[in-house]
Short mmCIF file of C-alpha atoms and ligand atoms in Angstrom, two decimals:
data_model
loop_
_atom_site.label_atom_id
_atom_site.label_comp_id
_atom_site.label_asym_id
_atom_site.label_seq_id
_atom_site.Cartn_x
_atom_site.Cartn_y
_atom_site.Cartn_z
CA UNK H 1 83.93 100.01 120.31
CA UNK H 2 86.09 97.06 121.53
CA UNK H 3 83.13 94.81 122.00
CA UNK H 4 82.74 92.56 118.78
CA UNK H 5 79.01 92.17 119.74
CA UNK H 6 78.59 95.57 118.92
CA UNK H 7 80.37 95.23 115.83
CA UNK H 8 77.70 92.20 115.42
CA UNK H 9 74.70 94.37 115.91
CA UNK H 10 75.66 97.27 113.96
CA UNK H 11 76.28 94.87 110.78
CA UNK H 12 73.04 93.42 111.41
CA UNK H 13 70.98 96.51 111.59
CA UNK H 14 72.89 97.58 107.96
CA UNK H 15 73.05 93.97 106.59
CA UNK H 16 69.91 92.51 107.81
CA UNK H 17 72.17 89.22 108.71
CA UNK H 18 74.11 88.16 111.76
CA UNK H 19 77.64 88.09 110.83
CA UNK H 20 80.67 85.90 111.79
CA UNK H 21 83.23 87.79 113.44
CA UNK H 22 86.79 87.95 113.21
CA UNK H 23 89.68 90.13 114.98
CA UNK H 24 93.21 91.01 113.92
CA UNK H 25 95.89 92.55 115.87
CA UNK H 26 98.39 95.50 114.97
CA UNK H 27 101.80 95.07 115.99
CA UNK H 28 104.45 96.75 117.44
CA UNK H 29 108.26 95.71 116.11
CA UNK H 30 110.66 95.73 118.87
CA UNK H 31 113.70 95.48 116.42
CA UNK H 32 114.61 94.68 112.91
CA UNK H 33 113.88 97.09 110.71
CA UNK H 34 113.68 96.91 106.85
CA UNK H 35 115.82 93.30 106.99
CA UNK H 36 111.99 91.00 106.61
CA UNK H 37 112.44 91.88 102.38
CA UNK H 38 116.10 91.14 103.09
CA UNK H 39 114.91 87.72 104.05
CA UNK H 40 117.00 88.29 107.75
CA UNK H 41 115.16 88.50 111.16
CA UNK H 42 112.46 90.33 112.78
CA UNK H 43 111.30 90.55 116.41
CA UNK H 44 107.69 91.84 116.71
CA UNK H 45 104.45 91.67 119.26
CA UNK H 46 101.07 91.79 118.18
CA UNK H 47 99.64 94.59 120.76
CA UNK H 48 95.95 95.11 122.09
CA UNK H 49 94.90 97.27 118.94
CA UNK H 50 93.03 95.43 116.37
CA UNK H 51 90.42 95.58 113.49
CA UNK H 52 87.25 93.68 113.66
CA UNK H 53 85.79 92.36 110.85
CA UNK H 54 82.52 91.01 110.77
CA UNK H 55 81.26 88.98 107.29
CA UNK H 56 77.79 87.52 106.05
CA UNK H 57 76.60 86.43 102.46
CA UNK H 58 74.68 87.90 100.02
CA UNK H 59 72.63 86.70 97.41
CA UNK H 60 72.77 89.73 95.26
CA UNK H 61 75.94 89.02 93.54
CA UNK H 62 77.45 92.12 95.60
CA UNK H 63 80.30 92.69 97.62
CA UNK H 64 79.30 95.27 100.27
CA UNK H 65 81.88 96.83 102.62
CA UNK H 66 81.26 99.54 105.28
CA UNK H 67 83.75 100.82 107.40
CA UNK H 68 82.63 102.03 110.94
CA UNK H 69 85.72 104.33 111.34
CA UNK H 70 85.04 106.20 108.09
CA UNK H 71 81.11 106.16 108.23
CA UNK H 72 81.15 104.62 104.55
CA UNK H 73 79.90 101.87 102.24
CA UNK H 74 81.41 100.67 99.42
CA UNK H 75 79.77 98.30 96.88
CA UNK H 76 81.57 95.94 94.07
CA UNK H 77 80.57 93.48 91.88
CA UNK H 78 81.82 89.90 93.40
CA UNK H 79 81.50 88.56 89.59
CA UNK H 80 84.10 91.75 88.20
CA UNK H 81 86.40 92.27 90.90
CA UNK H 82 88.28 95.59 90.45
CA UNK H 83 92.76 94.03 90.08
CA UNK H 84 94.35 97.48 91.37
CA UNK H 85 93.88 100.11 94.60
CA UNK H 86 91.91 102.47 93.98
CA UNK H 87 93.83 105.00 96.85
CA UNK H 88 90.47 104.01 98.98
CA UNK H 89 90.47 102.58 102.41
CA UNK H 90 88.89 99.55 101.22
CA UNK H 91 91.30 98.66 98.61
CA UNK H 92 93.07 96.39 101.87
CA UNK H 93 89.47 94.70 102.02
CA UNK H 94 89.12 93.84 98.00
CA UNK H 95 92.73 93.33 97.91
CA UNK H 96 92.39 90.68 100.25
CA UNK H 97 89.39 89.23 97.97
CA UNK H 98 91.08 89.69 94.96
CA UNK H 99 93.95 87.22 95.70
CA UNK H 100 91.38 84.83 96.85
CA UNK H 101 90.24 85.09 93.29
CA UNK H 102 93.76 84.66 92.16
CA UNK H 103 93.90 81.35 94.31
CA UNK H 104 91.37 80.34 91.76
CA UNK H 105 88.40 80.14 94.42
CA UNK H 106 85.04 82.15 93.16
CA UNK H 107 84.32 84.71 95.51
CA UNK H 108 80.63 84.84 96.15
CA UNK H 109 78.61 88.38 97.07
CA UNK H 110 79.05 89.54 101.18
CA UNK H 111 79.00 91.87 103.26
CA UNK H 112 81.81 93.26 105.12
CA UNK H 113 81.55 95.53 108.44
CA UNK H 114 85.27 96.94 109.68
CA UNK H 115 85.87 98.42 112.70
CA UNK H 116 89.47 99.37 114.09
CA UNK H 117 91.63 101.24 116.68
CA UNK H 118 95.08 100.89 115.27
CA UNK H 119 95.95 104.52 114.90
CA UNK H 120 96.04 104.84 111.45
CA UNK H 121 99.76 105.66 109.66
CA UNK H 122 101.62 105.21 112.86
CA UNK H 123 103.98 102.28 112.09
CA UNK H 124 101.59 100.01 114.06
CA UNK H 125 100.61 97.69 111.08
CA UNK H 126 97.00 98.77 110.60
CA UNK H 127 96.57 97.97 107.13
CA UNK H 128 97.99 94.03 107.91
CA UNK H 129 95.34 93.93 110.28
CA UNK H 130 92.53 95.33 107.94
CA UNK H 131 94.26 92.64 105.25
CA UNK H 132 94.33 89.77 108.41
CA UNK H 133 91.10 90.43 109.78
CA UNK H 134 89.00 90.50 106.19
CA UNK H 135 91.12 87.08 104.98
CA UNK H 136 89.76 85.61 107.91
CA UNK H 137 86.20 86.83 107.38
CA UNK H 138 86.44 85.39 103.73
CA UNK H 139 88.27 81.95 104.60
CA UNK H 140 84.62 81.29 106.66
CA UNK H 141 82.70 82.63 103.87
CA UNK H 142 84.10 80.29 101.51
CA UNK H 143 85.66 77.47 103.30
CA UNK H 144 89.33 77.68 102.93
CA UNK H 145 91.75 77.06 105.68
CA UNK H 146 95.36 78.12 105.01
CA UNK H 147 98.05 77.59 107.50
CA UNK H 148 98.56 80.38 109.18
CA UNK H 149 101.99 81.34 107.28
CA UNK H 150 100.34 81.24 104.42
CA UNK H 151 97.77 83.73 105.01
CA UNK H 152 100.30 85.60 105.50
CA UNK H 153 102.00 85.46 102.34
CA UNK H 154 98.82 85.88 100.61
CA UNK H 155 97.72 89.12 102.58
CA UNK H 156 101.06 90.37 101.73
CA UNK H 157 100.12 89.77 98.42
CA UNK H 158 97.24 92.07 98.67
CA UNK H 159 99.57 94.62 99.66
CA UNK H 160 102.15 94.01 97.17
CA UNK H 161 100.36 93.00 93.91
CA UNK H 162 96.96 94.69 94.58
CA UNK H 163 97.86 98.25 97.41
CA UNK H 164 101.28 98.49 95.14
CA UNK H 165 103.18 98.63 98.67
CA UNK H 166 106.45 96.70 98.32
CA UNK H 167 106.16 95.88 101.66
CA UNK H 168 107.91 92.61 103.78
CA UNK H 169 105.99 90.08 105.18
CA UNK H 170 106.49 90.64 108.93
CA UNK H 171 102.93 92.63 109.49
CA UNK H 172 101.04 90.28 108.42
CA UNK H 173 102.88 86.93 110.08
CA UNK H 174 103.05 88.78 113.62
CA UNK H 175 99.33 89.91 112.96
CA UNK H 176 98.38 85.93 113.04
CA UNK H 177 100.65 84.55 115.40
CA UNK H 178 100.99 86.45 118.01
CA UNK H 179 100.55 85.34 121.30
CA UNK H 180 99.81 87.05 124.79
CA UNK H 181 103.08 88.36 126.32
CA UNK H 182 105.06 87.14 123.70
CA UNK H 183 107.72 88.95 121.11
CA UNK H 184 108.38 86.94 118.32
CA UNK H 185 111.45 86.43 115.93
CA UNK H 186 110.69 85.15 112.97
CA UNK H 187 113.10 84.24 109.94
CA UNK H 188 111.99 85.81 106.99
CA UNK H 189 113.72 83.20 104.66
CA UNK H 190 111.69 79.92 105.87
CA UNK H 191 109.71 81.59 107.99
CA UNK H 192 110.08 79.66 111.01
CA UNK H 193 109.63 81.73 114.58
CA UNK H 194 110.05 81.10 118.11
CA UNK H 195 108.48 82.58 120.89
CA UNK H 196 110.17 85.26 123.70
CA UNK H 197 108.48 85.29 126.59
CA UNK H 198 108.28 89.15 127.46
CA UNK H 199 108.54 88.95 131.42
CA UNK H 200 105.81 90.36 133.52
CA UNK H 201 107.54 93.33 135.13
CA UNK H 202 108.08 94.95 131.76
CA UNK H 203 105.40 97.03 129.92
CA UNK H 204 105.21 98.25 126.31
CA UNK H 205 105.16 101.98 125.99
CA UNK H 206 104.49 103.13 122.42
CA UNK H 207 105.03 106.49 122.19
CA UNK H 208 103.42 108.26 118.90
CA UNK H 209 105.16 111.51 117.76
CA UNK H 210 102.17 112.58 115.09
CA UNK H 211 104.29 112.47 112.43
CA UNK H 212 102.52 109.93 109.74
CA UNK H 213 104.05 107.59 107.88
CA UNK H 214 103.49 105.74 104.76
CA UNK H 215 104.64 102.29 103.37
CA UNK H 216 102.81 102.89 99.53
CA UNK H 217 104.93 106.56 99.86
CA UNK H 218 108.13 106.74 97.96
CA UNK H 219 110.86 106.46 101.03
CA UNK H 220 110.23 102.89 101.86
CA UNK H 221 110.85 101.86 98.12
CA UNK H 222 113.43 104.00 97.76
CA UNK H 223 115.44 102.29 101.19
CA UNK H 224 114.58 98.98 99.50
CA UNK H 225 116.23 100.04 96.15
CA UNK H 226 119.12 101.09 97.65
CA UNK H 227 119.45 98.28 99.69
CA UNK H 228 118.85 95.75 96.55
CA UNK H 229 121.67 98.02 95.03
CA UNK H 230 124.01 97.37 97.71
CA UNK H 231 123.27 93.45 97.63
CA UNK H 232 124.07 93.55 93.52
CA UNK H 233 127.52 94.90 93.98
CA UNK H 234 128.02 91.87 96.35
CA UNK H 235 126.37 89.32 94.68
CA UNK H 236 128.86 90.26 91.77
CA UNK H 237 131.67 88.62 93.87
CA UNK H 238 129.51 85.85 95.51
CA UNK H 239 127.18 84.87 93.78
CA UNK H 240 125.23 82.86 96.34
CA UNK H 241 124.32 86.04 98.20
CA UNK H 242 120.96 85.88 96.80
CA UNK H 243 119.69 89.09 99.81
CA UNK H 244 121.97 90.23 101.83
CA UNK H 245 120.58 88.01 104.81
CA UNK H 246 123.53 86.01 103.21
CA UNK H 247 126.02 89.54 103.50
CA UNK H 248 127.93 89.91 105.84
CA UNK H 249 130.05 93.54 107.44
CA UNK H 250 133.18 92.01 105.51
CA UNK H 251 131.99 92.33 101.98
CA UNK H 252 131.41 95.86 102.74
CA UNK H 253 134.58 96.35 104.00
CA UNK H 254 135.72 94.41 100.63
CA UNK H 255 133.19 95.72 97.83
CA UNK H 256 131.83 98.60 100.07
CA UNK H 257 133.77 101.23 97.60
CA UNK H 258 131.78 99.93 94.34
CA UNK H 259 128.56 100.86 95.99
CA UNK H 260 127.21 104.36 96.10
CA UNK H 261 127.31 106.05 99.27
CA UNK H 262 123.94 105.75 100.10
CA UNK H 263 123.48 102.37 98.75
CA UNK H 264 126.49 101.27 101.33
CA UNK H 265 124.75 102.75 104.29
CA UNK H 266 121.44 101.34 103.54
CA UNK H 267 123.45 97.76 103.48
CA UNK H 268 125.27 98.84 106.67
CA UNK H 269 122.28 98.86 108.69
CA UNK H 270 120.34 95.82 107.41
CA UNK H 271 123.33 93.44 107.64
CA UNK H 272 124.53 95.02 111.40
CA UNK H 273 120.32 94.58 111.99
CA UNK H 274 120.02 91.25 111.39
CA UNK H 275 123.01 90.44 113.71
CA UNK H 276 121.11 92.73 116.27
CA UNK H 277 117.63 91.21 115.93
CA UNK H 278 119.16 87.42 116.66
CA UNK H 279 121.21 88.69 119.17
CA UNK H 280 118.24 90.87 120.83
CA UNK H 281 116.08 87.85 120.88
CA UNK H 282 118.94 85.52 123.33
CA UNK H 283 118.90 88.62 125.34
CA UNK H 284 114.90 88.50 125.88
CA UNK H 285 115.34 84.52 126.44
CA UNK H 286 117.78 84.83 128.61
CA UNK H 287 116.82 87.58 130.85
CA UNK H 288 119.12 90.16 129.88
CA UNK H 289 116.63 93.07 129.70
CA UNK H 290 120.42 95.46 129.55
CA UNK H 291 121.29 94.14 126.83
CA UNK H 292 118.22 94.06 124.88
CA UNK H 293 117.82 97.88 125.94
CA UNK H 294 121.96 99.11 124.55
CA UNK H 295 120.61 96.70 120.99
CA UNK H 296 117.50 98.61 120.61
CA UNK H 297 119.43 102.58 121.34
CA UNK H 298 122.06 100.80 118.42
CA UNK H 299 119.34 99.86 116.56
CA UNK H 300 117.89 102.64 116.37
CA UNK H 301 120.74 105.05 115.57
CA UNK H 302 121.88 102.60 113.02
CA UNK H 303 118.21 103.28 111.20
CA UNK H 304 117.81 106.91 111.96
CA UNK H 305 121.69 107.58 110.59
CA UNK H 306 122.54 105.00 108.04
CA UNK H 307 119.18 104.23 106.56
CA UNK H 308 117.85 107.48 107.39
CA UNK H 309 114.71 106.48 108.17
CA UNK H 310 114.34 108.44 111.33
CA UNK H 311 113.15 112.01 111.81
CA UNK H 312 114.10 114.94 114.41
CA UNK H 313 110.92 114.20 115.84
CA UNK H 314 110.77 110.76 116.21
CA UNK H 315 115.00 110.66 117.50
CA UNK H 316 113.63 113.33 119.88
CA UNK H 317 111.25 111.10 121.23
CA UNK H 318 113.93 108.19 121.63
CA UNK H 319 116.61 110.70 123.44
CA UNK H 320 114.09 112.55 125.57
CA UNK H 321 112.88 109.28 126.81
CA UNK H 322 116.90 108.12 127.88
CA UNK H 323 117.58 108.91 130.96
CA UNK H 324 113.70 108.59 132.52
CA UNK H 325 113.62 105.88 135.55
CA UNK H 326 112.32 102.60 134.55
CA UNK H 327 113.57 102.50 130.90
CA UNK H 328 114.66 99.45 129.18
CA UNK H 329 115.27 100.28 125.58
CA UNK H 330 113.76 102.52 123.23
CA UNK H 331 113.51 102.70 119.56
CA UNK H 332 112.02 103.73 116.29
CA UNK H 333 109.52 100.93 115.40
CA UNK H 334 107.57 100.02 112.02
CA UNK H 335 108.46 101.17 108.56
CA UNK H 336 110.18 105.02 109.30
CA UNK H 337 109.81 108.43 108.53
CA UNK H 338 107.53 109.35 111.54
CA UNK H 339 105.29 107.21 113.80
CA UNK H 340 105.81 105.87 117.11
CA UNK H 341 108.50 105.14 119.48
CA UNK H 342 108.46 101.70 121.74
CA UNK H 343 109.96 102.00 124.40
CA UNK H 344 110.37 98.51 127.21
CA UNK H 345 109.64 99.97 130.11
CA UNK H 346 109.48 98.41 133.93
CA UNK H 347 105.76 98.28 134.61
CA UNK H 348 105.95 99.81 137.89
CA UNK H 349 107.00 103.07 136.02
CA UNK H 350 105.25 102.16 132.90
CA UNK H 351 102.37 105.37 133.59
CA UNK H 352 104.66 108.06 135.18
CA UNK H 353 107.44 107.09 132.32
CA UNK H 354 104.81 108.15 129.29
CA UNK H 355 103.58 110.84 131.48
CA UNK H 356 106.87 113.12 131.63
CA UNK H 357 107.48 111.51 128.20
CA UNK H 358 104.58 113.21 126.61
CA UNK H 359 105.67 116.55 128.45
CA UNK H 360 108.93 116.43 127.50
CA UNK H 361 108.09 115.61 123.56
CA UNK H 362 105.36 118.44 123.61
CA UNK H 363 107.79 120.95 125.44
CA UNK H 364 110.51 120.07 122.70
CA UNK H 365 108.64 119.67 119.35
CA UNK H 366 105.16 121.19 120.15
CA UNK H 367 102.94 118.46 119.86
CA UNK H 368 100.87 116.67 121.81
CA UNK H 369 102.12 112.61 121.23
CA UNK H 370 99.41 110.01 121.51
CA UNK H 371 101.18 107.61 124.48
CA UNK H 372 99.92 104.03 124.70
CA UNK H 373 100.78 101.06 127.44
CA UNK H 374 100.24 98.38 125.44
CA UNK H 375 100.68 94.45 126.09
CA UNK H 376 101.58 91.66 123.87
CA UNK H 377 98.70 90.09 122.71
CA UNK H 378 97.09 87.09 120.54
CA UNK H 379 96.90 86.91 117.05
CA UNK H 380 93.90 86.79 114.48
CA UNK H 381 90.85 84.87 115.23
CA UNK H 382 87.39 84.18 115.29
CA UNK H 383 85.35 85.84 118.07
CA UNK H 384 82.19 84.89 119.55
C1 GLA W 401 106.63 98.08 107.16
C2 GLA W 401 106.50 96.89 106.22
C3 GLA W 401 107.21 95.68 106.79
C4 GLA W 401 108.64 96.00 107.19
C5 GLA W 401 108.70 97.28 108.02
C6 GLA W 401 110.10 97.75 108.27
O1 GLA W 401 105.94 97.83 108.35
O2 GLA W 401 105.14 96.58 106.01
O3 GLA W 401 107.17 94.63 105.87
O4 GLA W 401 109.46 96.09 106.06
O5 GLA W 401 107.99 98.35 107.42
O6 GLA W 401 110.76 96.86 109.10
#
């Protein structure tokens, strides 16, 4: 179902009201991994996968919400809004309305129809687009407007203070500013962005190995623990390194010794990251597809060996992919521990590249990956 109409008339045959309807992207991250919660750099694209959420009022005092991909309703009571997940699917939804309600505006009774095809658990950001899509669908329903980075901090806060994920803010800012054939590096510390034109000729191939991945699960805390571990023992000789987007590869080599092991190469590859992600983004302005390809194969070994965030299947997927014509860079993308590959591919070899990629993958770890030639695409907004 990509057509919002349809999303339209299947709300309105279950709500008896025509809804307003609102779209919000996934995202793909083509490097910077783990460094948004470090307050360094990012460089995502919003792709062509997206929720739909369509919203109309109520007069019951209810908050209805029915998710098409699950073939279930939920109902709440607007007045006695539940303040922690639940382990539902909807708990991104009433997240979303609960810090609304923790903005101090009253949230009235709706209903709320969701519809998505961002494969779920895949490191493509579905759950910021669930959180982007409904925060939209609310803002209409009760007439806020919050600049766009903003909404993003407060859909973060759904995930943070009402899902329990610690995650950064990066899904949620590329999820509402996106734009078509655009990458996007954004400073996590003010969170100003510019734009990187991604040029015509090169497609993005996200490769999924099947492995599922979870933010809320206890890696991704754990990486951030060890990471805020690393950034203590620094912060003990200079004090103004507040996150270690202030670090640098010297105080390792300095105060690397009073970390734990791990702790070190967590810090390794979020202050080495950072230098990558700025560095990635000059290449993409300027043209120099090479270089962007050799940061994203560093990249990635830096986050599959020192923040061990990889898996065999998913550092398969990046060496099996190598040495196949038309390949620009490849890399683990999104959170860790299993999901998809994206890979920059020239778009003249863009379908025969995930062809013998999927072969390859299936002949190696014996299973079928899910390949998808995606293009950088707008961020949240209202459809007709
Ligand atoms: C997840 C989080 C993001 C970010 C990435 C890793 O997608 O939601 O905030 O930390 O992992 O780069």
């Amino acid at each position: 179902m990509h057509d919002p109409g349809q999303l339209g008339s299947l709300h309105l045959n279950r709500f008896q009201l025509e809804p307003a309807v609102f779209a919000a992207p996934g995202r793909v991250n083509l490097i910077g991994e783990h460094t948004d919660y470090a307050e360094g750099f990012v460089m995502p694209a919003a792709i062509n996968f997206a929720t739909l959420a369509g919203i109309s009022p109520r007069s019951d005092g209810k908050i209805a919400i029915y998710s098409e991909n699950f073939h279930e309703e939920r109902t709440f009571d607007a007045a006695a809004l539940p303040v922690k997940r639940s382990g539902h699917w909807s708990d991104y939804a009433i997240g979303v309305a609960y810090v609304f309600a923790g903005e101090g505006y009253r949230i009235p009774g709706f209903s709320l129809s969701l519809w998505g095809d961002v494969p779920l658990g895949s490191g493509l950001s579905s759950s910021a687009s669930v959180e982007v899509a409904t925060a939209l669908a609310i803002e209409s329903l009760i007439g806020a407007s919050y600049p766009g980075p903003l909404l993003a901090r407060l859909c973060q806060r759904a995930e943070n203070q009402f899902v329990g994920a610690s995650s950064g803010i990066m899904d949620q800012f590329i999820s509402i500013h996106g734009k078509e054939n655009h990458a996007l590096l954004l400073d996590c510390r003010d969170l100003s962005y510019k734009m990187a034109p991604i040029p015509d000729r090169v497609a993005l191939v996200i490769a999924n190995t099947m492995v599922k991945h979870s933010v809320a699960g206890g890696d991704y805390p754990t990486r951030r623990r060890e990471s805020e571990a690393a950034c203590a023992v620094i912060a003990r000789h200079r004090p103004e390194v507040k996150f270690l987007r202030d670090a640098t590869l010297e105080d390792l080599e300095c105060w690397g010794h009073e970390m734990e092991p791990k702790a070190l190469m967590r810090a390794r590859h979020i202050i080495s990251e950072n230098l990558r992600t700025v560095a990635a983004a000059d290449a993409l302005l300027n043209g120099d597809l090479k270089e962007l390809g050799r940061l994203m194969a560093e990249a990635h070994w830096s986050y599959s060996r020192d923040f061990e965030a990889s898996c065999v299947e998913a550092d398969a997927m990046v060496e099996l992919a190598a040495d196949l014509p038309g390949l620009i860079g490849a890399r683990l993308t999104g959170g860790g521990f299993g999901g998809c590959t994206v890979n920059l591919v020239e778009r003249n070899e863009a379908e025969a590249f995930a062809a013998k990629l999927g072969e390859r993958y299936a002949a190696r770890i014996g299973i079928i990956p899910e390949m998808h030639i995606c293009r950088a695409s707008a961020g949240a907004h209202r459809v007709a």
